[in-house]
Amino acid sequence: MNRLTPHDSSAVPTLDATQRKALEPIYARMQHVVPEVEWAVHAPYVAAINRLKRERNAVILAHNYQTPEVFYGIADYTGDSLGLAQHAAHTDADVIVQCGVHFMAETSKVLSPGKTVLIPDTEAGCSLADSITPADIALLRKRYPGVPVVTYVNTSAAVKAASDICCTSANAVEVVESLGTDRVIFLPDQYLGRWVASKTDVQVILWQGACEVHERFTGPQLREYRQRHPGIHIIAHPECPPDVLDEADYVGSTTGMVRHIEEAGASRVVMVTECSMSDNVAVQFPSVEFIRPCNLCPHMKRITLPKVLHALQTLSPAVEVDPEVAAGARLAVERMLAVGRGQENGPALMPRQAAVG
Ligand code: 13P
Ligand code: SF4
């Protein structure tokens, strides 16, 4: 019997042999990337979380960078930032547990203000989100009057609220071009901004933010991979520096990268992104050889099974966003989602320009 009492945060769950057997199908999916000795530790948490999430009518949203035991063990929906935001906007659950970083949980709260949104570790931040404030945006608007501000979702709700429209790595070019202007201010990732600039005639004014994980990859490193592994297919996230993206056969969001492996039918792949992503993708493509230049996101790795269990037991830490900030951020995110639905800018763009500029 599982000795975990549902709301006792100090108890370490245990499993008997029957319960362990019932979890075998879950372990079967991840056994190539999670050693048995580790699964023995994870399994009681997976069972306890899955039981408690049903009792709480909770949904677990996990980013592609989460570890396999989270990704395959407990998540109800997995994906890139755009996919997670879209799912958060439509879920019927009472509770959303965000297995990702803080800005992702804020986005869920902004889109579902009536729901309880939990982030298992409030310290799960992001170097991009930390690189810009609403005051910085106010200064940029003074310097470039009338130029719309396009903000990557890897930002705080307050920064989103000070922006005109959001974008993700999956839709950045489409969003920039949807505005119909000849210039945009693009925040905060300089490398994603440069990549967007290389794909459009719109002039892109950059901010100097960077992802501490992706900025560590280098072009020479990838050239070495090409030499050492003939026929390799290089797939990179657009948060990487330009010399890395120049070497890539495909550049796209984390979900776009997975789609590309399938479409290209590649047999040898190097994924130039966060480590856990290769583990998760390797499960889906057992016949593909993955070469893994591994850079960990320390923020994503703060989310662990014991912390998820604790969050479900205590319904904390819950993410709160000031209602006025949430309304502003929602407008920017909904404009982005409307672009994806082919509705140009969705909610009108001009009022925010006038109010903030
Ligand atoms: P995606 O939206 O492509 O999943 O990227 C989010 C992220 O944080 C990448 O570092
Ligand atoms: Fe932020 Fe980079 Fe981590 Fe993504 S990988 S959450 S951009 S620090």
Tab-separated table of C-alpha atoms and ligand atoms in Angstrom:
chain	number	residue	atom	x	y	z
A	1	MET	CA	0.000	0.000	0.000
A	2	ASN	CA	1.159	3.525	-0.692
A	3	ARG	CA	1.817	4.967	2.738
A	4	LEU	CA	1.716	8.543	1.517
A	5	THR	CA	-1.076	10.491	3.134
A	6	PRO	CA	-2.273	12.943	0.470
A	7	HIS	CA	-1.487	16.235	2.120
A	8	ASP	CA	1.449	15.294	4.344
A	9	SER	CA	4.409	17.114	2.800
A	10	SER	CA	6.996	15.385	5.004
A	11	ALA	CA	6.171	11.796	3.981
A	12	VAL	CA	8.378	10.022	1.473
A	13	PRO	CA	6.060	7.829	-0.612
A	14	THR	CA	6.646	4.101	-0.858
A	15	LEU	CA	5.310	1.406	-3.156
A	16	ASP	CA	4.512	-2.276	-2.740
A	17	ALA	CA	5.299	-4.819	-5.467
A	18	THR	CA	1.814	-4.616	-7.059
A	19	GLN	CA	1.940	-0.846	-7.323
A	20	ARG	CA	5.452	-1.009	-8.736
A	21	LYS	CA	4.270	-3.476	-11.387
A	22	ALA	CA	1.424	-1.153	-12.372
A	23	LEU	CA	4.021	1.505	-13.205
A	24	GLU	CA	5.938	-0.722	-15.615
A	25	PRO	CA	4.307	0.717	-18.787
A	26	ILE	CA	5.421	4.197	-17.724
A	27	TYR	CA	8.983	3.066	-17.094
A	28	ALA	CA	9.044	1.092	-20.349
A	29	ARG	CA	8.892	4.379	-22.288
A	30	MET	CA	11.904	5.957	-20.587
A	31	GLN	CA	14.027	2.939	-19.738
A	32	HIS	CA	16.675	3.783	-22.359
A	33	VAL	CA	17.362	7.150	-20.752
A	34	VAL	CA	16.564	6.553	-17.061
A	35	PRO	CA	18.644	3.813	-15.353
A	36	GLU	CA	16.706	1.291	-13.236
A	37	VAL	CA	18.469	2.402	-10.088
A	38	GLU	CA	17.140	5.944	-10.616
A	39	TRP	CA	13.660	4.734	-11.508
A	40	ALA	CA	13.508	2.933	-8.133
A	41	VAL	CA	13.730	6.371	-6.500
A	42	HIS	CA	11.362	8.109	-8.943
A	43	ALA	CA	8.599	5.468	-9.110
A	44	PRO	CA	6.938	6.133	-5.705
A	45	TYR	CA	6.804	9.846	-6.498
A	46	VAL	CA	5.352	9.209	-9.950
A	47	ALA	CA	2.589	7.056	-8.421
A	48	ALA	CA	1.825	9.553	-5.650
A	49	ILE	CA	1.789	12.558	-8.018
A	50	ASN	CA	-0.439	10.873	-10.577
A	51	ARG	CA	-2.913	9.869	-7.859
A	52	LEU	CA	-2.954	13.286	-6.206
A	53	LYS	CA	-3.272	15.150	-9.487
A	54	ARG	CA	-6.510	13.273	-10.181
A	55	GLU	CA	-7.836	14.111	-6.704
A	56	ARG	CA	-7.003	17.769	-7.226
A	57	ASN	CA	-8.341	17.936	-10.806
A	58	ALA	CA	-4.876	19.195	-11.713
A	59	VAL	CA	-3.101	19.201	-15.063
A	60	ILE	CA	0.680	19.008	-15.307
A	61	LEU	CA	2.238	21.023	-18.134
A	62	ALA	CA	5.894	20.186	-18.784
A	63	HIS	CA	8.346	21.972	-21.038
A	64	ASN	CA	10.491	19.951	-23.445
A	65	TYR	CA	13.541	20.636	-21.194
A	66	GLN	CA	12.121	18.783	-18.205
A	67	THR	CA	13.830	15.564	-17.126
A	68	PRO	CA	12.431	12.289	-18.565
A	69	GLU	CA	10.865	11.208	-15.252
A	70	VAL	CA	8.804	14.423	-15.277
A	71	PHE	CA	8.248	14.458	-19.046
A	72	TYR	CA	7.177	10.804	-19.366
A	73	GLY	CA	6.245	10.033	-15.764
A	74	ILE	CA	3.740	12.695	-14.723
A	75	ALA	CA	3.093	15.270	-17.484
A	76	ASP	CA	-0.346	15.519	-19.098
A	77	TYR	CA	0.858	17.892	-21.777
A	78	THR	CA	4.390	18.508	-23.025
A	79	GLY	CA	5.665	21.038	-25.528
A	80	ASP	CA	7.378	24.321	-26.296
A	81	SER	CA	6.455	27.678	-24.748
A	82	LEU	CA	3.771	28.305	-27.355
A	83	GLY	CA	2.170	24.897	-26.934
A	84	LEU	CA	2.150	25.188	-23.142
A	85	ALA	CA	0.571	28.663	-23.314
A	86	GLN	CA	-2.107	27.419	-25.723
A	87	HIS	CA	-2.877	24.466	-23.489
A	88	ALA	CA	-3.065	26.647	-20.371
A	89	ALA	CA	-5.590	28.868	-22.145
A	90	HIS	CA	-7.967	25.960	-22.786
A	91	THR	CA	-7.660	23.548	-19.881
A	92	ASP	CA	-10.693	22.568	-17.770
A	93	ALA	CA	-8.514	21.648	-14.797
A	94	ASP	CA	-8.831	23.568	-11.508
A	95	VAL	CA	-5.094	23.476	-10.890
A	96	ILE	CA	-2.196	23.888	-13.318
A	97	VAL	CA	1.204	22.583	-12.209
A	98	GLN	CA	3.843	24.208	-14.398
A	99	CYS	CA	6.920	22.054	-14.789
A	100	GLY	CA	9.053	24.691	-16.414
A	101	VAL	CA	10.344	28.100	-15.394
A	102	HIS	CA	8.632	30.983	-13.647
A	103	PHE	CA	7.702	33.021	-16.730
A	104	MET	CA	5.849	29.996	-18.114
A	105	ALA	CA	3.798	29.718	-14.907
A	106	GLU	CA	3.054	33.441	-15.045
A	107	THR	CA	1.846	33.068	-18.633
A	108	SER	CA	-0.490	30.272	-17.534
A	109	LYS	CA	-1.838	32.442	-14.703
A	110	VAL	CA	-2.313	35.390	-17.052
A	111	LEU	CA	-4.321	33.205	-19.450
A	112	SER	CA	-6.219	31.371	-16.687
A	113	PRO	CA	-6.608	33.926	-13.872
A	114	GLY	CA	-9.330	31.904	-12.123
A	115	LYS	CA	-7.194	28.787	-11.778
A	116	THR	CA	-4.582	27.880	-9.194
A	117	VAL	CA	-1.219	27.864	-10.981
A	118	LEU	CA	1.614	26.158	-9.119
A	119	ILE	CA	5.340	26.415	-9.813
A	120	PRO	CA	7.127	23.699	-7.810
A	121	ASP	CA	10.180	25.954	-7.270
A	122	THR	CA	9.801	29.739	-7.391
A	123	GLU	CA	13.558	30.101	-8.008
A	124	ALA	CA	13.201	28.488	-11.454
A	125	GLY	CA	14.026	31.683	-13.355
A	126	CYS	CA	15.523	32.503	-16.748
A	127	SER	CA	18.503	34.651	-17.759
A	128	LEU	CA	16.436	36.203	-20.552
A	129	ALA	CA	13.553	37.144	-18.248
A	130	ASP	CA	16.085	38.679	-15.839
A	131	SER	CA	17.671	40.837	-18.544
A	132	ILE	CA	14.875	43.379	-19.036
A	133	THR	CA	12.432	45.460	-16.977
A	134	PRO	CA	9.377	47.599	-17.828
A	135	ALA	CA	11.530	50.703	-17.145
A	136	ASP	CA	13.917	49.582	-19.918
A	137	ILE	CA	10.967	49.355	-22.296
A	138	ALA	CA	9.784	52.849	-21.350
A	139	LEU	CA	13.265	54.176	-22.246
A	140	LEU	CA	13.255	52.330	-25.570
A	141	ARG	CA	9.840	53.753	-26.426
A	142	LYS	CA	11.168	57.259	-25.780
A	143	ARG	CA	14.140	56.572	-28.017
A	144	TYR	CA	12.118	54.967	-30.813
A	145	PRO	CA	8.694	56.644	-30.656
A	146	GLY	CA	5.909	54.744	-32.401
A	147	VAL	CA	7.991	51.619	-33.031
A	148	PRO	CA	6.089	48.547	-31.762
A	149	VAL	CA	7.652	46.377	-29.062
A	150	VAL	CA	7.709	42.632	-29.746
A	151	THR	CA	8.600	40.658	-26.639
A	152	TYR	CA	9.716	37.056	-26.441
A	153	VAL	CA	7.583	35.110	-23.950
A	154	ASN	CA	10.726	34.468	-21.881
A	155	THR	CA	9.965	37.611	-19.850
A	156	SER	CA	8.071	38.600	-16.712
A	157	ALA	CA	4.349	39.424	-16.871
A	158	ALA	CA	5.227	43.061	-16.108
A	159	VAL	CA	7.497	43.216	-19.180
A	160	LYS	CA	4.817	41.576	-21.321
A	161	ALA	CA	2.320	44.154	-20.038
A	162	ALA	CA	4.629	46.958	-21.164
A	163	SER	CA	4.960	45.408	-24.657
A	164	ASP	CA	2.688	45.469	-27.698
A	165	ILE	CA	2.756	41.814	-28.622
A	166	CYS	CA	4.527	38.644	-27.536
A	167	CYS	CA	6.194	35.978	-29.629
A	168	THR	CA	7.853	32.629	-29.068
A	169	SER	CA	10.680	30.965	-30.954
A	170	ALA	CA	7.971	29.147	-32.942
A	171	ASN	CA	6.269	32.251	-34.326
A	172	ALA	CA	8.714	35.192	-33.972
A	173	VAL	CA	9.074	35.943	-37.701
A	174	GLU	CA	5.327	35.629	-38.297
A	175	VAL	CA	4.569	37.964	-35.376
A	176	VAL	CA	7.108	40.600	-36.492
A	177	GLU	CA	5.738	40.566	-40.040
A	178	SER	CA	2.112	40.654	-38.855
A	179	LEU	CA	2.563	44.198	-37.546
A	180	GLY	CA	2.934	45.798	-40.963
A	181	THR	CA	5.652	48.219	-39.790
A	182	ASP	CA	9.108	48.713	-41.273
A	183	ARG	CA	10.767	48.585	-37.813
A	184	VAL	CA	10.174	46.704	-34.557
A	185	ILE	CA	11.896	46.708	-31.175
A	186	PHE	CA	12.610	43.048	-30.372
A	187	LEU	CA	13.213	42.006	-26.731
A	188	PRO	CA	15.129	40.597	-24.963
A	189	ASP	CA	17.057	37.854	-26.816
A	190	GLN	CA	19.637	39.398	-29.139
A	191	TYR	CA	20.306	36.082	-30.892
A	192	LEU	CA	16.675	35.225	-31.565
A	193	GLY	CA	16.282	38.858	-32.694
A	194	ARG	CA	19.211	38.572	-35.124
A	195	TRP	CA	17.845	35.314	-36.477
A	196	VAL	CA	14.459	36.962	-37.033
A	197	ALA	CA	16.213	39.896	-38.751
A	198	SER	CA	17.894	37.461	-41.144
A	199	LYS	CA	14.463	36.119	-42.182
A	200	THR	CA	12.556	39.364	-42.769
A	201	ASP	CA	12.824	42.776	-44.416
A	202	VAL	CA	11.532	44.416	-41.228
A	203	GLN	CA	14.322	46.272	-39.414
A	204	VAL	CA	14.826	44.729	-35.969
A	205	ILE	CA	16.069	46.887	-33.088
A	206	LEU	CA	17.749	44.546	-30.600
A	207	TRP	CA	18.214	44.278	-26.835
A	208	GLN	CA	21.352	42.629	-25.440
A	209	GLY	CA	19.740	39.732	-23.520
A	210	ALA	CA	20.935	36.139	-23.986
A	211	CYS	CA	20.124	32.650	-22.785
A	212	GLU	CA	22.887	31.456	-20.492
A	213	VAL	CA	22.477	27.912	-21.867
A	214	HIS	CA	22.368	28.508	-25.626
A	215	GLU	CA	24.981	31.269	-25.755
A	216	ARG	CA	27.628	28.729	-24.702
A	217	PHE	CA	27.444	26.760	-27.972
A	218	THR	CA	30.009	27.755	-30.608
A	219	GLY	CA	30.387	27.428	-34.378
A	220	PRO	CA	33.815	25.667	-34.147
A	221	GLN	CA	32.268	23.111	-31.786
A	222	LEU	CA	29.652	22.241	-34.408
A	223	ARG	CA	32.188	22.115	-37.235
A	224	GLU	CA	34.094	19.577	-35.156
A	225	TYR	CA	30.917	17.487	-34.784
A	226	ARG	CA	30.463	17.540	-38.561
A	227	GLN	CA	34.005	16.270	-39.046
A	228	ARG	CA	33.783	13.579	-36.389
A	229	HIS	CA	30.293	12.342	-37.319
A	230	PRO	CA	29.838	12.295	-41.119
A	231	GLY	CA	26.266	12.788	-42.314
A	232	ILE	CA	25.177	14.435	-39.094
A	233	HIS	CA	22.087	16.631	-39.141
A	234	ILE	CA	22.504	19.775	-36.996
A	235	ILE	CA	19.311	21.114	-35.390
A	236	ALA	CA	19.602	24.297	-33.337
A	237	HIS	CA	17.438	26.540	-31.183
A	238	PRO	CA	17.356	30.187	-32.363
A	239	GLU	CA	18.625	31.378	-28.954
A	240	CYS	CA	22.097	30.221	-30.119
A	241	PRO	CA	24.684	32.744	-31.425
A	242	PRO	CA	24.736	33.462	-35.201
A	243	ASP	CA	27.877	31.389	-35.965
A	244	VAL	CA	26.087	28.366	-34.467
A	245	LEU	CA	22.906	28.994	-36.445
A	246	ASP	CA	24.999	29.386	-39.622
A	247	GLU	CA	26.164	25.790	-39.150
A	248	ALA	CA	22.666	24.408	-38.568
A	249	ASP	CA	20.592	22.425	-41.070
A	250	TYR	CA	17.435	23.481	-39.241
A	251	VAL	CA	16.645	26.273	-36.760
A	252	GLY	CA	13.416	26.286	-34.772
A	253	SER	CA	11.549	26.066	-31.486
A	254	THR	CA	11.949	23.005	-29.315
A	255	THR	CA	8.784	21.458	-30.752
A	256	GLY	CA	9.810	22.510	-34.273
A	257	MET	CA	13.090	20.645	-33.737
A	258	VAL	CA	11.234	17.426	-32.922
A	259	ARG	CA	8.950	17.836	-35.930
A	260	HIS	CA	11.970	18.375	-38.124
A	261	ILE	CA	13.651	15.109	-37.074
A	262	GLU	CA	10.524	13.280	-38.193
A	263	GLU	CA	10.123	15.186	-41.452
A	264	ALA	CA	13.796	15.081	-42.464
A	265	GLY	CA	14.112	11.362	-41.672
A	266	ALA	CA	17.573	12.073	-40.244
A	267	SER	CA	19.471	9.094	-38.838
A	268	ARG	CA	22.225	11.003	-36.985
A	269	VAL	CA	21.293	14.183	-35.200
A	270	VAL	CA	22.966	16.733	-32.995
A	271	MET	CA	20.464	18.778	-30.973
A	272	VAL	CA	21.981	22.142	-30.124
A	273	THR	CA	19.864	22.914	-27.108
A	274	GLU	CA	19.306	21.904	-23.492
A	275	CYS	CA	20.410	18.392	-22.387
A	276	SER	CA	17.147	16.808	-21.275
A	277	MET	CA	15.543	17.575	-24.605
A	278	SER	CA	17.807	15.029	-26.342
A	279	ASP	CA	16.872	12.406	-23.739
A	280	ASN	CA	13.159	13.036	-24.241
A	281	VAL	CA	13.439	13.047	-28.017
A	282	ALA	CA	15.644	9.935	-28.074
A	283	VAL	CA	12.729	8.048	-26.507
A	284	GLN	CA	10.524	9.032	-29.453
A	285	PHE	CA	13.124	8.170	-32.107
A	286	PRO	CA	14.847	4.948	-30.987
A	287	SER	CA	16.488	4.377	-34.372
A	288	VAL	CA	18.066	7.857	-34.551
A	289	GLU	CA	21.591	8.321	-33.201
A	290	PHE	CA	21.786	11.440	-31.041
A	291	ILE	CA	25.091	13.230	-30.446
A	292	ARG	CA	24.623	15.418	-27.391
A	293	PRO	CA	26.586	18.564	-26.750
A	294	CYS	CA	25.106	18.944	-23.311
A	295	ASN	CA	24.341	22.328	-21.712
A	296	LEU	CA	21.986	22.143	-18.744
A	297	CYS	CA	19.460	24.829	-17.873
A	298	PRO	CA	19.912	25.101	-14.094
A	299	HIS	CA	16.503	26.731	-13.761
A	300	MET	CA	14.589	23.959	-15.513
A	301	LYS	CA	16.437	21.430	-13.366
A	302	ARG	CA	15.046	22.965	-10.177
A	303	ILE	CA	11.783	21.172	-10.923
A	304	THR	CA	11.942	17.732	-9.321
A	305	LEU	CA	9.383	15.049	-8.498
A	306	PRO	CA	9.498	15.681	-4.702
A	307	LYS	CA	8.861	19.398	-5.325
A	308	VAL	CA	5.950	18.627	-7.677
A	309	LEU	CA	4.447	16.316	-5.054
A	310	HIS	CA	4.880	18.961	-2.365
A	311	ALA	CA	3.214	21.567	-4.597
A	312	LEU	CA	0.193	19.306	-5.147
A	313	GLN	CA	-0.036	18.442	-1.460
A	314	THR	CA	0.106	22.032	-0.237
A	315	LEU	CA	-1.281	23.803	-3.358
A	316	SER	CA	1.758	26.044	-3.153
A	317	PRO	CA	3.802	27.912	-4.247
A	318	ALA	CA	0.943	29.475	-6.219
A	319	VAL	CA	1.783	32.121	-8.811
A	320	GLU	CA	-0.056	35.419	-8.425
A	321	VAL	CA	0.000	38.270	-10.938
A	322	ASP	CA	-1.326	41.748	-10.140
A	323	PRO	CA	-4.680	42.003	-12.021
A	324	GLU	CA	-3.714	45.170	-13.898
A	325	VAL	CA	-0.379	43.668	-14.981
A	326	ALA	CA	-2.167	40.429	-15.898
A	327	ALA	CA	-4.652	42.311	-18.106
A	328	GLY	CA	-1.811	44.042	-19.977
A	329	ALA	CA	0.209	40.843	-20.341
A	330	ARG	CA	-2.889	38.937	-21.502
A	331	LEU	CA	-3.446	41.443	-24.280
A	332	ALA	CA	0.132	40.965	-25.549
A	333	VAL	CA	-0.112	37.150	-25.371
A	334	GLU	CA	-3.580	37.050	-26.949
A	335	ARG	CA	-2.408	39.237	-29.821
A	336	MET	CA	0.306	36.657	-30.409
A	337	LEU	CA	-2.120	33.735	-30.267
A	338	ALA	CA	-4.415	35.572	-32.708
A	339	VAL	CA	-1.537	35.834	-35.215
A	340	GLY	CA	-1.221	32.046	-35.008
A	341	ARG	CA	-4.936	31.768	-35.817
A	342	GLY	CA	-4.458	33.989	-38.866
A	343	GLN	CA	-6.249	36.953	-37.285
A	344	GLU	CA	-3.454	39.443	-37.855
A	345	ASN	CA	-2.848	41.267	-34.577
A	346	GLY	CA	-5.993	40.167	-32.752
A	347	PRO	CA	-6.846	42.752	-30.093
A	348	ALA	CA	-6.053	46.186	-31.578
A	349	LEU	CA	-2.412	47.254	-31.366
A	350	MET	CA	-2.653	51.023	-31.233
A	351	PRO	CA	-4.131	51.712	-27.760
A	352	ARG	CA	-1.114	50.325	-25.903
A	353	GLN	CA	1.254	52.286	-28.150
A	354	ALA	CA	-0.511	55.502	-27.209
A	355	ALA	CA	-0.769	54.672	-23.509
A	356	VAL	CA	2.836	53.645	-22.943
A	357	GLY	CA	4.782	55.502	-25.583
B	1	13P	P1	10.758	27.036	-26.795
B	1	13P	O1	9.619	27.993	-26.810
B	1	13P	O2	11.369	26.826	-28.137
B	1	13P	O3	10.359	25.772	-26.127
B	1	13P	O4	11.945	27.691	-25.943
B	1	13P	C1	11.805	28.047	-24.620
B	1	13P	C2	13.109	28.179	-23.952
B	1	13P	O5	13.191	28.563	-22.823
B	1	13P	C3	14.271	27.857	-24.734
B	1	13P	O6	15.415	28.064	-23.999
B	2	SF4	FE1	15.797	30.645	-19.969
B	2	SF4	FE2	17.771	29.626	-21.424
B	2	SF4	FE3	16.768	28.207	-19.408
B	2	SF4	FE4	15.322	28.594	-21.664
B	2	SF4	S1	17.231	27.458	-21.444
B	2	SF4	S2	14.601	28.798	-19.543
B	2	SF4	S3	15.957	30.688	-22.204
B	2	SF4	S4	17.870	30.171	-19.239
